[in-house]
mmCIF file of N, CA and C in Angstrom:
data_model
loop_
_atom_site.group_PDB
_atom_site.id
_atom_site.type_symbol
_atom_site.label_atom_id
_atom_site.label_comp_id
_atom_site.label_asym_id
_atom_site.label_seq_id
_atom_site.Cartn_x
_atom_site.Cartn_y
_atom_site.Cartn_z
ATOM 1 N N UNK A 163 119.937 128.669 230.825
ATOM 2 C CA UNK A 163 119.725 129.016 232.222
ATOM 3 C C UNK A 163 119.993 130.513 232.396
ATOM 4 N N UNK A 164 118.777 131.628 232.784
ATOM 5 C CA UNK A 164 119.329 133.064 233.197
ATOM 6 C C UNK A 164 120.101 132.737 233.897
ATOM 7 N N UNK A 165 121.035 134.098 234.058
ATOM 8 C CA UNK A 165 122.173 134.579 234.871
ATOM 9 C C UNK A 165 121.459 135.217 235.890
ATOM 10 N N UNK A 166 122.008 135.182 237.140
ATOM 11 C CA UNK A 166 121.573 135.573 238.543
ATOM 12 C C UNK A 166 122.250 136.940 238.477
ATOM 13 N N UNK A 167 121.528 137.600 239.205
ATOM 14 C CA UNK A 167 122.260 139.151 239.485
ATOM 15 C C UNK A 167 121.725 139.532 241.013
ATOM 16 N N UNK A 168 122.341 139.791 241.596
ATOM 17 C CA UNK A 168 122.256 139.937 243.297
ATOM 18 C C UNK A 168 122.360 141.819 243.321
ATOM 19 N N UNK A 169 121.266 142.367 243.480
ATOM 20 C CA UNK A 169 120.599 143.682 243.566
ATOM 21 C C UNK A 169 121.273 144.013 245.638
ATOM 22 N N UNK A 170 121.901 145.049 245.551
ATOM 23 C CA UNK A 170 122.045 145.288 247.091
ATOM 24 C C UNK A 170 122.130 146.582 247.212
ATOM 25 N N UNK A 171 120.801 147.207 247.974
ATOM 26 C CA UNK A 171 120.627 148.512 248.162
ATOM 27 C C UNK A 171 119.973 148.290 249.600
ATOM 28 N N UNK A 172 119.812 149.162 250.161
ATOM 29 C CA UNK A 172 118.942 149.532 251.444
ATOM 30 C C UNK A 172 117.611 150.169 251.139
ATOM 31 N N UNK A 173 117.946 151.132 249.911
ATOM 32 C CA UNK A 173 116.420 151.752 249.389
ATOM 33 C C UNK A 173 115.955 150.713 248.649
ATOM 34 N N UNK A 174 114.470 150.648 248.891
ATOM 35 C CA UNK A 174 113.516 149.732 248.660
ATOM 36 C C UNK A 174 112.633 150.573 246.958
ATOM 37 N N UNK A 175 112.896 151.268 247.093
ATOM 38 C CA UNK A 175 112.597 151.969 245.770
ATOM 39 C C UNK A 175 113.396 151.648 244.556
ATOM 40 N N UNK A 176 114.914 151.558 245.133
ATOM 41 C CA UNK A 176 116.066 151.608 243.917
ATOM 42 C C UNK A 176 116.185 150.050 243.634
ATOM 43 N N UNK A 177 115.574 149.182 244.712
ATOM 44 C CA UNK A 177 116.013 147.634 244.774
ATOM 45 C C UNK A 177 114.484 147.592 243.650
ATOM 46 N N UNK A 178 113.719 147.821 243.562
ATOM 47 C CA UNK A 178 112.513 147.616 242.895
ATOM 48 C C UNK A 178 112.496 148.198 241.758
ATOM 49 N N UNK A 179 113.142 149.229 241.549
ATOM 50 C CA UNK A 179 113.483 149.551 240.021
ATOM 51 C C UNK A 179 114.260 149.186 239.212
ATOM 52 N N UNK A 180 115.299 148.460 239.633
ATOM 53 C CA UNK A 180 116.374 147.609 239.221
ATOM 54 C C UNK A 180 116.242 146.307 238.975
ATOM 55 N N UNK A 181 115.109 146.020 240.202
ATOM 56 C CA UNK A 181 115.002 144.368 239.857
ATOM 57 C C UNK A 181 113.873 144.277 238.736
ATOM 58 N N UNK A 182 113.089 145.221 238.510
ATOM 59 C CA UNK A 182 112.144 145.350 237.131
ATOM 60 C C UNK A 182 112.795 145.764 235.782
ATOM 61 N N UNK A 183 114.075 146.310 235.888
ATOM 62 C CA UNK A 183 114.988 146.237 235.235
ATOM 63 C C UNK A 183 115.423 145.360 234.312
ATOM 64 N N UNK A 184 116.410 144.096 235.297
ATOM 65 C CA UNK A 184 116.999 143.546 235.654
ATOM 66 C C UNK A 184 116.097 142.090 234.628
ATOM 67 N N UNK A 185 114.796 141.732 235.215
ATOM 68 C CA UNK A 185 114.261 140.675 234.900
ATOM 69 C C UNK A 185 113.640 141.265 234.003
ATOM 70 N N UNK A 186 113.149 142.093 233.147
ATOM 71 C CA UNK A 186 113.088 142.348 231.769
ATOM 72 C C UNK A 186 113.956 142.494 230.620
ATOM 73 N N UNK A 187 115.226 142.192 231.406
ATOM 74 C CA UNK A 187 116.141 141.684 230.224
ATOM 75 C C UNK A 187 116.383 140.447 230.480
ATOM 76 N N UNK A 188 115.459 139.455 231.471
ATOM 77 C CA UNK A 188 115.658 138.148 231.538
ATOM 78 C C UNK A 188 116.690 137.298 232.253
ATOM 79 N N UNK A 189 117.079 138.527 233.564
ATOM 80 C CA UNK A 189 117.784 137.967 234.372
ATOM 81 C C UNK A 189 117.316 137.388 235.592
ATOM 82 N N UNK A 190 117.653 136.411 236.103
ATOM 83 C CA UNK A 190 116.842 135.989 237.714
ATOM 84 C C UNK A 190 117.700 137.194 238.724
ATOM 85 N N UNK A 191 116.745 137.381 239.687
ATOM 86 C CA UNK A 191 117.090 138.598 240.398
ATOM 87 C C UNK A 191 117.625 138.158 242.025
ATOM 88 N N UNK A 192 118.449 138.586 242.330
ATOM 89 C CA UNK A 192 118.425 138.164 244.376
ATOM 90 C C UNK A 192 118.974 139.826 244.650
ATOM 91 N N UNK A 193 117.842 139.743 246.134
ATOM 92 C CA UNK A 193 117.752 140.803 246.757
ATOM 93 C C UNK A 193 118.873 140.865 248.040
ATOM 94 N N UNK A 194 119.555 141.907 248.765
ATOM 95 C CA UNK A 194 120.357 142.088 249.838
ATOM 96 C C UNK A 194 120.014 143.910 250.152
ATOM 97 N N UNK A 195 119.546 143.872 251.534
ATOM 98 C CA UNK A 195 119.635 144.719 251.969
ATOM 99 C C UNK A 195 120.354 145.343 253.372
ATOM 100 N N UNK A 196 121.547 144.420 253.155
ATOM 101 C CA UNK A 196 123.112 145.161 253.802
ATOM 102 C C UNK A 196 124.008 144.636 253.150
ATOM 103 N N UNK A 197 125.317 145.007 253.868
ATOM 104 C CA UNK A 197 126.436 143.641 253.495
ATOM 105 C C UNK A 197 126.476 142.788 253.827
ATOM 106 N N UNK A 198 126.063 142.496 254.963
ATOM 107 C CA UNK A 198 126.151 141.137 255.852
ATOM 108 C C UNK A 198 125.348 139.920 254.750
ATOM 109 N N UNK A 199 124.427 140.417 254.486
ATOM 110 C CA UNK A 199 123.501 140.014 253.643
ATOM 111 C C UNK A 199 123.962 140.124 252.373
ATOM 112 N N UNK A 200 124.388 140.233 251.792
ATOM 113 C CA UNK A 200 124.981 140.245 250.410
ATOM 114 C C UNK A 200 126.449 139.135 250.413
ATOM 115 N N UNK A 201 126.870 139.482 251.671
ATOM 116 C CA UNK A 201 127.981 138.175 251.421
ATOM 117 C C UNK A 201 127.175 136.744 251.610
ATOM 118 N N UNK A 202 126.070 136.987 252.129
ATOM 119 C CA UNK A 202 125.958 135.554 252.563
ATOM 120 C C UNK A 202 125.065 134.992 251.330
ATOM 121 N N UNK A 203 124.240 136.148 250.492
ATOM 122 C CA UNK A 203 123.826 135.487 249.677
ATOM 123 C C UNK A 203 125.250 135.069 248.341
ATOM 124 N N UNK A 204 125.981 136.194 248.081
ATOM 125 C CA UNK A 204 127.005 135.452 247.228
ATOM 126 C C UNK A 204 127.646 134.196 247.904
ATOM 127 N N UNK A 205 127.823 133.819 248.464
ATOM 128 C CA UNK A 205 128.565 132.884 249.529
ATOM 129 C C UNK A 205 127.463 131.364 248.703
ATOM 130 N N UNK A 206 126.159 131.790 249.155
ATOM 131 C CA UNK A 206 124.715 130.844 249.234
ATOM 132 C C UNK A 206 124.709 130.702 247.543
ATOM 133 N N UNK A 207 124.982 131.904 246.188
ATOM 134 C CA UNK A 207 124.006 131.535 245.154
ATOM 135 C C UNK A 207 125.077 131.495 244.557
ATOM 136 N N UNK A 208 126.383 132.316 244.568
ATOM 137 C CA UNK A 208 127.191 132.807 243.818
ATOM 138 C C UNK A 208 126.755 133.105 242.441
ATOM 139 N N UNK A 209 126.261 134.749 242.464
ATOM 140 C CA UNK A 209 125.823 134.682 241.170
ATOM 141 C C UNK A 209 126.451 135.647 240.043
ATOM 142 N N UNK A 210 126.291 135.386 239.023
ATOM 143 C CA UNK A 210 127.212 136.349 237.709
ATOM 144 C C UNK A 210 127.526 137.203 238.201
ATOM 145 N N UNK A 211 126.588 138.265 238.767
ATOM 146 C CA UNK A 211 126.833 139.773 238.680
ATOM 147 C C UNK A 211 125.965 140.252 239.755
ATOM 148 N N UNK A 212 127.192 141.219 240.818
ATOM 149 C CA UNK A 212 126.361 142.094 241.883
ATOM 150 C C UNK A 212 126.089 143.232 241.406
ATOM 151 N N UNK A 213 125.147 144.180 242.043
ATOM 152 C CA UNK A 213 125.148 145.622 241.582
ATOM 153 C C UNK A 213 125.003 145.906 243.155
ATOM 154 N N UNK A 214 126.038 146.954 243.856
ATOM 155 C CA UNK A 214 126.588 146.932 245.120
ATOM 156 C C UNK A 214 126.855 148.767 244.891
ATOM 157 N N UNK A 215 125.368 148.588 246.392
ATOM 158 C CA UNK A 215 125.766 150.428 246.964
ATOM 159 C C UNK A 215 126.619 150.557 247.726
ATOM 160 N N UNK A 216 127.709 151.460 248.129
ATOM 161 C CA UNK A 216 128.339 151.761 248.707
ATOM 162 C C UNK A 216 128.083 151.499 250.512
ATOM 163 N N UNK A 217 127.236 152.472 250.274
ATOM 164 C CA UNK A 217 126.181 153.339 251.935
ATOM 165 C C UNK A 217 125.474 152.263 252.429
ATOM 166 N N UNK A 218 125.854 151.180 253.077
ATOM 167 C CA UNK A 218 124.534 150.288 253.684
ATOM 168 C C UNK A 218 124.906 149.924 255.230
ATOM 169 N N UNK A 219 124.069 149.350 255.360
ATOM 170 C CA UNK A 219 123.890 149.295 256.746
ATOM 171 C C UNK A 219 124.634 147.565 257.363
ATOM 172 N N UNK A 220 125.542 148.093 258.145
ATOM 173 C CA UNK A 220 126.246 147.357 258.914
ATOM 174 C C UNK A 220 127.811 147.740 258.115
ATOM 175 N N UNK A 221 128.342 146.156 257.328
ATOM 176 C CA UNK A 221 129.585 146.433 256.115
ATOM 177 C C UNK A 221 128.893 147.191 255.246
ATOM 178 N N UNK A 222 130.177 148.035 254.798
ATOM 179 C CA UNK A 222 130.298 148.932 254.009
ATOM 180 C C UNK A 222 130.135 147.996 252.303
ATOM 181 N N UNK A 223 129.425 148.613 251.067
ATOM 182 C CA UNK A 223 129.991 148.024 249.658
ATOM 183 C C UNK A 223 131.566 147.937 249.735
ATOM 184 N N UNK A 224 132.089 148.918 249.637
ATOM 185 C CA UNK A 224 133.314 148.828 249.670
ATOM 186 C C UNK A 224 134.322 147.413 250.153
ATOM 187 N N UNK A 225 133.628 146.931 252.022
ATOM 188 C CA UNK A 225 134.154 145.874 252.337
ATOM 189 C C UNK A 225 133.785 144.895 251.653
ATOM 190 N N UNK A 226 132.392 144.592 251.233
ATOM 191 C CA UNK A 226 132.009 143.491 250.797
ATOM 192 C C UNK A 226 132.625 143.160 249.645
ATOM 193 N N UNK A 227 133.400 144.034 248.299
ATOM 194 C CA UNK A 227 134.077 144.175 247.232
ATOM 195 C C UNK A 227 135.606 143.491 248.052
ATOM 196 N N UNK A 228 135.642 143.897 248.852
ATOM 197 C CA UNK A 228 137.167 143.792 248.785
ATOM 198 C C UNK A 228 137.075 142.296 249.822
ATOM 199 N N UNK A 229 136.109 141.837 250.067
ATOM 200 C CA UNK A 229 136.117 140.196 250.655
ATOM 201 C C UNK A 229 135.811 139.199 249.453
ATOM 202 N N UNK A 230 134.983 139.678 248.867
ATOM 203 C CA UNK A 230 134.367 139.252 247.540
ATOM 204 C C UNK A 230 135.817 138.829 246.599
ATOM 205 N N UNK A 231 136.754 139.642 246.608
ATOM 206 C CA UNK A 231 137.564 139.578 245.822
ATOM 207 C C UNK A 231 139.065 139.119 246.661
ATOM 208 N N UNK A 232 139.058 138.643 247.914
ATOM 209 C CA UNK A 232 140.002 138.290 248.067
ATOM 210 C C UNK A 232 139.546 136.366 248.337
ATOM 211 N N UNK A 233 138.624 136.055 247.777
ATOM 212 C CA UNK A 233 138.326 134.670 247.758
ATOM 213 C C UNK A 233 138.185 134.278 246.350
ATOM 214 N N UNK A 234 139.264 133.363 246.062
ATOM 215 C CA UNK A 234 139.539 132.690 244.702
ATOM 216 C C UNK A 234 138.062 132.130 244.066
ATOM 217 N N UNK A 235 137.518 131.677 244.830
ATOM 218 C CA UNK A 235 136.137 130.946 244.847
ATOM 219 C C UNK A 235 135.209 131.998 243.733
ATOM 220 N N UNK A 236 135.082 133.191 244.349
ATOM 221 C CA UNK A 236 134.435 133.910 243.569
ATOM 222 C C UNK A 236 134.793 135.059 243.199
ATOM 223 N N UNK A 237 136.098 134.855 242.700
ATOM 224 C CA UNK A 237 136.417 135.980 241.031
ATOM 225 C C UNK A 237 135.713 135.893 239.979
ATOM 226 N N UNK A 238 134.954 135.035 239.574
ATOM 227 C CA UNK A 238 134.400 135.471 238.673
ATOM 228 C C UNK A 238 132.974 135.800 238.514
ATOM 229 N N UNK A 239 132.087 136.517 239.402
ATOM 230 C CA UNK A 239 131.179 137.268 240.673
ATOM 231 C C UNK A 239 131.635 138.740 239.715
ATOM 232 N N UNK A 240 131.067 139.694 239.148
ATOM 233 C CA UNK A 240 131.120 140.291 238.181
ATOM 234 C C UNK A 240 130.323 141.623 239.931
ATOM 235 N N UNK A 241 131.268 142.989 239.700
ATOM 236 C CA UNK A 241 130.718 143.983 240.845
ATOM 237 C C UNK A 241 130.696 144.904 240.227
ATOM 238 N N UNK A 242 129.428 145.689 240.163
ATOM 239 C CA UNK A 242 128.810 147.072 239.718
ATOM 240 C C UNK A 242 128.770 147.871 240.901
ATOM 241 N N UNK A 243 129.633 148.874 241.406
ATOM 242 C CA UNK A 243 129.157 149.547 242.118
ATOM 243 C C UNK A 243 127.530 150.435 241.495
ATOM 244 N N UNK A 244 127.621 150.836 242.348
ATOM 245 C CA UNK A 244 125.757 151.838 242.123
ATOM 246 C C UNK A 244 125.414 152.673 243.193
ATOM 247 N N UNK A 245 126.453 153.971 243.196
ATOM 248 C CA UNK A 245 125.884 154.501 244.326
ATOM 249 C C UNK A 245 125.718 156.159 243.897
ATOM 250 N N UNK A 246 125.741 157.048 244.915
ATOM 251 C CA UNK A 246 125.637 158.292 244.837
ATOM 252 C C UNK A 246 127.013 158.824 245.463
ATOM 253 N N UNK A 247 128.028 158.335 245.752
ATOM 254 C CA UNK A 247 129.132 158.518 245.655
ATOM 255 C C UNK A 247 129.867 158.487 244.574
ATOM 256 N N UNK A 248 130.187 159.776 243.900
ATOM 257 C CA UNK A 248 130.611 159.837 242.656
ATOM 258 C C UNK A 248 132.015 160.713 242.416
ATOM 259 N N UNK A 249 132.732 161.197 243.272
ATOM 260 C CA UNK A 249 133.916 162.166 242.820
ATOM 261 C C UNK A 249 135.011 160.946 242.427
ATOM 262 N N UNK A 250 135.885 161.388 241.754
ATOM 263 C CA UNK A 250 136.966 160.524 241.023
ATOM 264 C C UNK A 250 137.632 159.637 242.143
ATOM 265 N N UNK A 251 137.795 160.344 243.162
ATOM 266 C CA UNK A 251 138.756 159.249 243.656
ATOM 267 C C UNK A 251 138.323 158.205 244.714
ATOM 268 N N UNK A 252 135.993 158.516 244.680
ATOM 269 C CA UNK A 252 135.819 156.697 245.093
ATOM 270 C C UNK A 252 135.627 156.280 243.912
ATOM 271 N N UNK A 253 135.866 156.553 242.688
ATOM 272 C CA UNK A 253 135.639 156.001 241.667
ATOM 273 C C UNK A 253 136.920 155.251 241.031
ATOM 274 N N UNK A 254 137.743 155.886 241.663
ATOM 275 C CA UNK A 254 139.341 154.794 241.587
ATOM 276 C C UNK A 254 139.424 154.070 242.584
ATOM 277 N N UNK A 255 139.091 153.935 243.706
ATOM 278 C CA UNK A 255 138.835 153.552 245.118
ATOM 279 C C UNK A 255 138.079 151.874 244.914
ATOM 280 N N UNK A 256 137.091 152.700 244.014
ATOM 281 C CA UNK A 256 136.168 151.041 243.895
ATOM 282 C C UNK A 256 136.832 150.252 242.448
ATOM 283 N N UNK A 257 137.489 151.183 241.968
ATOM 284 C CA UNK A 257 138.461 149.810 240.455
ATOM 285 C C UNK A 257 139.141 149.791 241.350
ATOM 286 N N UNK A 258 140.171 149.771 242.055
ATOM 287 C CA UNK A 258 141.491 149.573 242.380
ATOM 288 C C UNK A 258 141.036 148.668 243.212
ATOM 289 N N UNK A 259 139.859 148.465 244.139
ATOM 290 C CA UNK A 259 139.798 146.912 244.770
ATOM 291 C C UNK A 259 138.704 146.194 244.276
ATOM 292 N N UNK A 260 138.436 146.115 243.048
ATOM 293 C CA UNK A 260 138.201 144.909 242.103
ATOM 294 C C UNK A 260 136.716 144.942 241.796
ATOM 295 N N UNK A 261 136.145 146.192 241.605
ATOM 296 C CA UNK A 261 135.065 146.496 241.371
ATOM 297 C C UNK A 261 134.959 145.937 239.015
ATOM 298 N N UNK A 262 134.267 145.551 238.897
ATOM 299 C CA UNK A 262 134.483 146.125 237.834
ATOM 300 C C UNK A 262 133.674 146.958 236.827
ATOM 301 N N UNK A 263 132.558 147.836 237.340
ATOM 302 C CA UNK A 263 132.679 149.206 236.955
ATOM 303 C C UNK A 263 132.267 150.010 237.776
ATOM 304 N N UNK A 264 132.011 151.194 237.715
ATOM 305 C CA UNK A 264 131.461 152.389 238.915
ATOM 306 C C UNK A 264 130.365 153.140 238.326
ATOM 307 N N UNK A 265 129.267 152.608 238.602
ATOM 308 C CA UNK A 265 128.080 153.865 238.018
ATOM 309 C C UNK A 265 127.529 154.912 239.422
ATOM 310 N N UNK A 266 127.161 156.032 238.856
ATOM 311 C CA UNK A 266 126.825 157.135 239.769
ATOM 312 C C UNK A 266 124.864 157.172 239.660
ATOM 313 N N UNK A 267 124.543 157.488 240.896
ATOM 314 C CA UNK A 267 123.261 157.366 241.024
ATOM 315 C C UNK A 267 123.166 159.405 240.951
ATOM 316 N N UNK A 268 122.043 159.522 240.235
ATOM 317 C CA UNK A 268 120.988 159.046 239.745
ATOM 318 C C UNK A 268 121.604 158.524 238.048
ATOM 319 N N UNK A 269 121.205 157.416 237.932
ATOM 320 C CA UNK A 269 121.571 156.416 236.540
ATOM 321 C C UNK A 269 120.503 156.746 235.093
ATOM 322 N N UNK A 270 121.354 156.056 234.669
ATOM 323 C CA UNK A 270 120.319 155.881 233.299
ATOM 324 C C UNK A 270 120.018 154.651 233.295
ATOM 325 N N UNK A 271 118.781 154.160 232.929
ATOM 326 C CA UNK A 271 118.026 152.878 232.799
ATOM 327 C C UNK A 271 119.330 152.247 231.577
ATOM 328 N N UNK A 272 119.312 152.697 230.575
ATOM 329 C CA UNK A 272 120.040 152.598 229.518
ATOM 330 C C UNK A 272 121.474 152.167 229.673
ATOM 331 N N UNK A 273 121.829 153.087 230.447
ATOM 332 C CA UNK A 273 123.507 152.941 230.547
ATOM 333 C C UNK A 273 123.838 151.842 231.654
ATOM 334 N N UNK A 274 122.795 151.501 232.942
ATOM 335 C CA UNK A 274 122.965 150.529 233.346
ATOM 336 C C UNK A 274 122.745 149.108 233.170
ATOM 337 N N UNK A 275 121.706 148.768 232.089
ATOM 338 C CA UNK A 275 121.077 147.579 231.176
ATOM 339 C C UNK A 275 122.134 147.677 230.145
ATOM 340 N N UNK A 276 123.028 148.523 229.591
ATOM 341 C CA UNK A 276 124.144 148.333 228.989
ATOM 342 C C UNK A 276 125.614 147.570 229.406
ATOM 343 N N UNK A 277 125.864 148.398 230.898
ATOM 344 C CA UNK A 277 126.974 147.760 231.526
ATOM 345 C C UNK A 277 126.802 146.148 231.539
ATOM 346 N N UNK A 278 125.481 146.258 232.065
ATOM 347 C CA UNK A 278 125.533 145.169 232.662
ATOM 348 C C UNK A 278 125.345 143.737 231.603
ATOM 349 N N UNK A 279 124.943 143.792 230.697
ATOM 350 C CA UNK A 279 124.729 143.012 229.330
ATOM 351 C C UNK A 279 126.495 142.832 228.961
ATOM 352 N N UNK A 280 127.274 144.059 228.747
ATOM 353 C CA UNK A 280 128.557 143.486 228.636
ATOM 354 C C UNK A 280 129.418 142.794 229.738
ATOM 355 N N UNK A 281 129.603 143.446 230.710
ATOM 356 C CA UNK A 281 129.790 142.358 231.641
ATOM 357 C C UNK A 281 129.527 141.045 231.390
ATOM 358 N N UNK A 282 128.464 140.806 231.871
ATOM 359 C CA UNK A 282 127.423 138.860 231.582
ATOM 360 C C UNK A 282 128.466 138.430 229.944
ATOM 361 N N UNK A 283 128.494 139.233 229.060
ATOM 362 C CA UNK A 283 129.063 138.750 227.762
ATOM 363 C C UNK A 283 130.089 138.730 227.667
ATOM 364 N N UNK A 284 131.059 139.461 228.449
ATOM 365 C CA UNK A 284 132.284 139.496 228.624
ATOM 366 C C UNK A 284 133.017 137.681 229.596
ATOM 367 N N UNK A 285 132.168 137.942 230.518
ATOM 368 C CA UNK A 285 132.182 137.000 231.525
ATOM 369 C C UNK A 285 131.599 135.310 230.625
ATOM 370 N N UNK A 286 131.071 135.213 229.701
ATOM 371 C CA UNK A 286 130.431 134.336 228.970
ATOM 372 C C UNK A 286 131.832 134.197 228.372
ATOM 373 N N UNK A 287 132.354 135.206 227.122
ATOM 374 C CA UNK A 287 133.229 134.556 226.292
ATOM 375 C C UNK A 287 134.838 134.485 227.707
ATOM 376 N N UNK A 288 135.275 134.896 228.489
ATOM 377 C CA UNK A 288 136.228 133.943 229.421
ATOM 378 C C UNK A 288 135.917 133.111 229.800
ATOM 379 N N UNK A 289 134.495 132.193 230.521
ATOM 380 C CA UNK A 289 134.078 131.149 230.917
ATOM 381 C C UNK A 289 133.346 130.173 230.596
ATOM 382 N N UNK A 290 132.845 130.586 229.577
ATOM 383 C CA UNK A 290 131.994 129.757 228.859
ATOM 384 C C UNK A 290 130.392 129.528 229.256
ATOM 385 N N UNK A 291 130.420 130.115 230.709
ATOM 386 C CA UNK A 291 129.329 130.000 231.369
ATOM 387 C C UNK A 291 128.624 131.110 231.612
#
């Protein structure tokens, strides 16, 4: 069974390059374009792994990380930030409330099809699933 990955951007460009990404390494894809919308789809699919912009419209990434992670239910919901907020200290900002990694936009195709493969494998050998 692919692993679900829940794509949440507001740009419709970055959500479409990611999700062509994304499902060429054979992942099923879900789209969110706010927070509101991103909790409700984790809430609805709960899936492996978010990739979560900061900047959206209504909740902040930030809140949605830190609701995401204060529900036992779904710790194990794997969070990529992905934004253009990049100085060190939102980059400690987003580990310190339970992100687990921080990539800076503009990305590498490479380095983000990397993260995200260990993650899913990481998350495989703790759960089995």
């Amino acid at each position: 069974m692919p692993k679900e990955i829940l794509i949440v951007d507001d740009e419709p460009g970055v959500v479409v390059a990611i999700q062509f990404l994304m499902e060429q390494q054979g992942y099923t894809v879900l789209v969110a374009k706010s927070g509101e919308d991103a909790l409700e789809e984790i809430y609805r699919y709960k899936p492996d792994l978010a990739i979560l912009d900061i900047m959206l419209p209504g909740i902040s990434g930030w809140e949605v990380c830190e609701i995401v992670r204060l529900n036992p239910d779904y710790r194990n919901v794997k969070i990529v930030f992905l934004t253009a907020r990049g100085d060190e200290a939102e980059i400690a900002r987003g580990l310190a409330i339970g992100a687990d990694a921080y990539i800076t936009k503009p990305f590498s195709n490479d380095q983000l099809i990397a993260k995200v493969n260990m993650l899913l494998e990481t998350a495989y050998e703790e759960t089995g699933k």
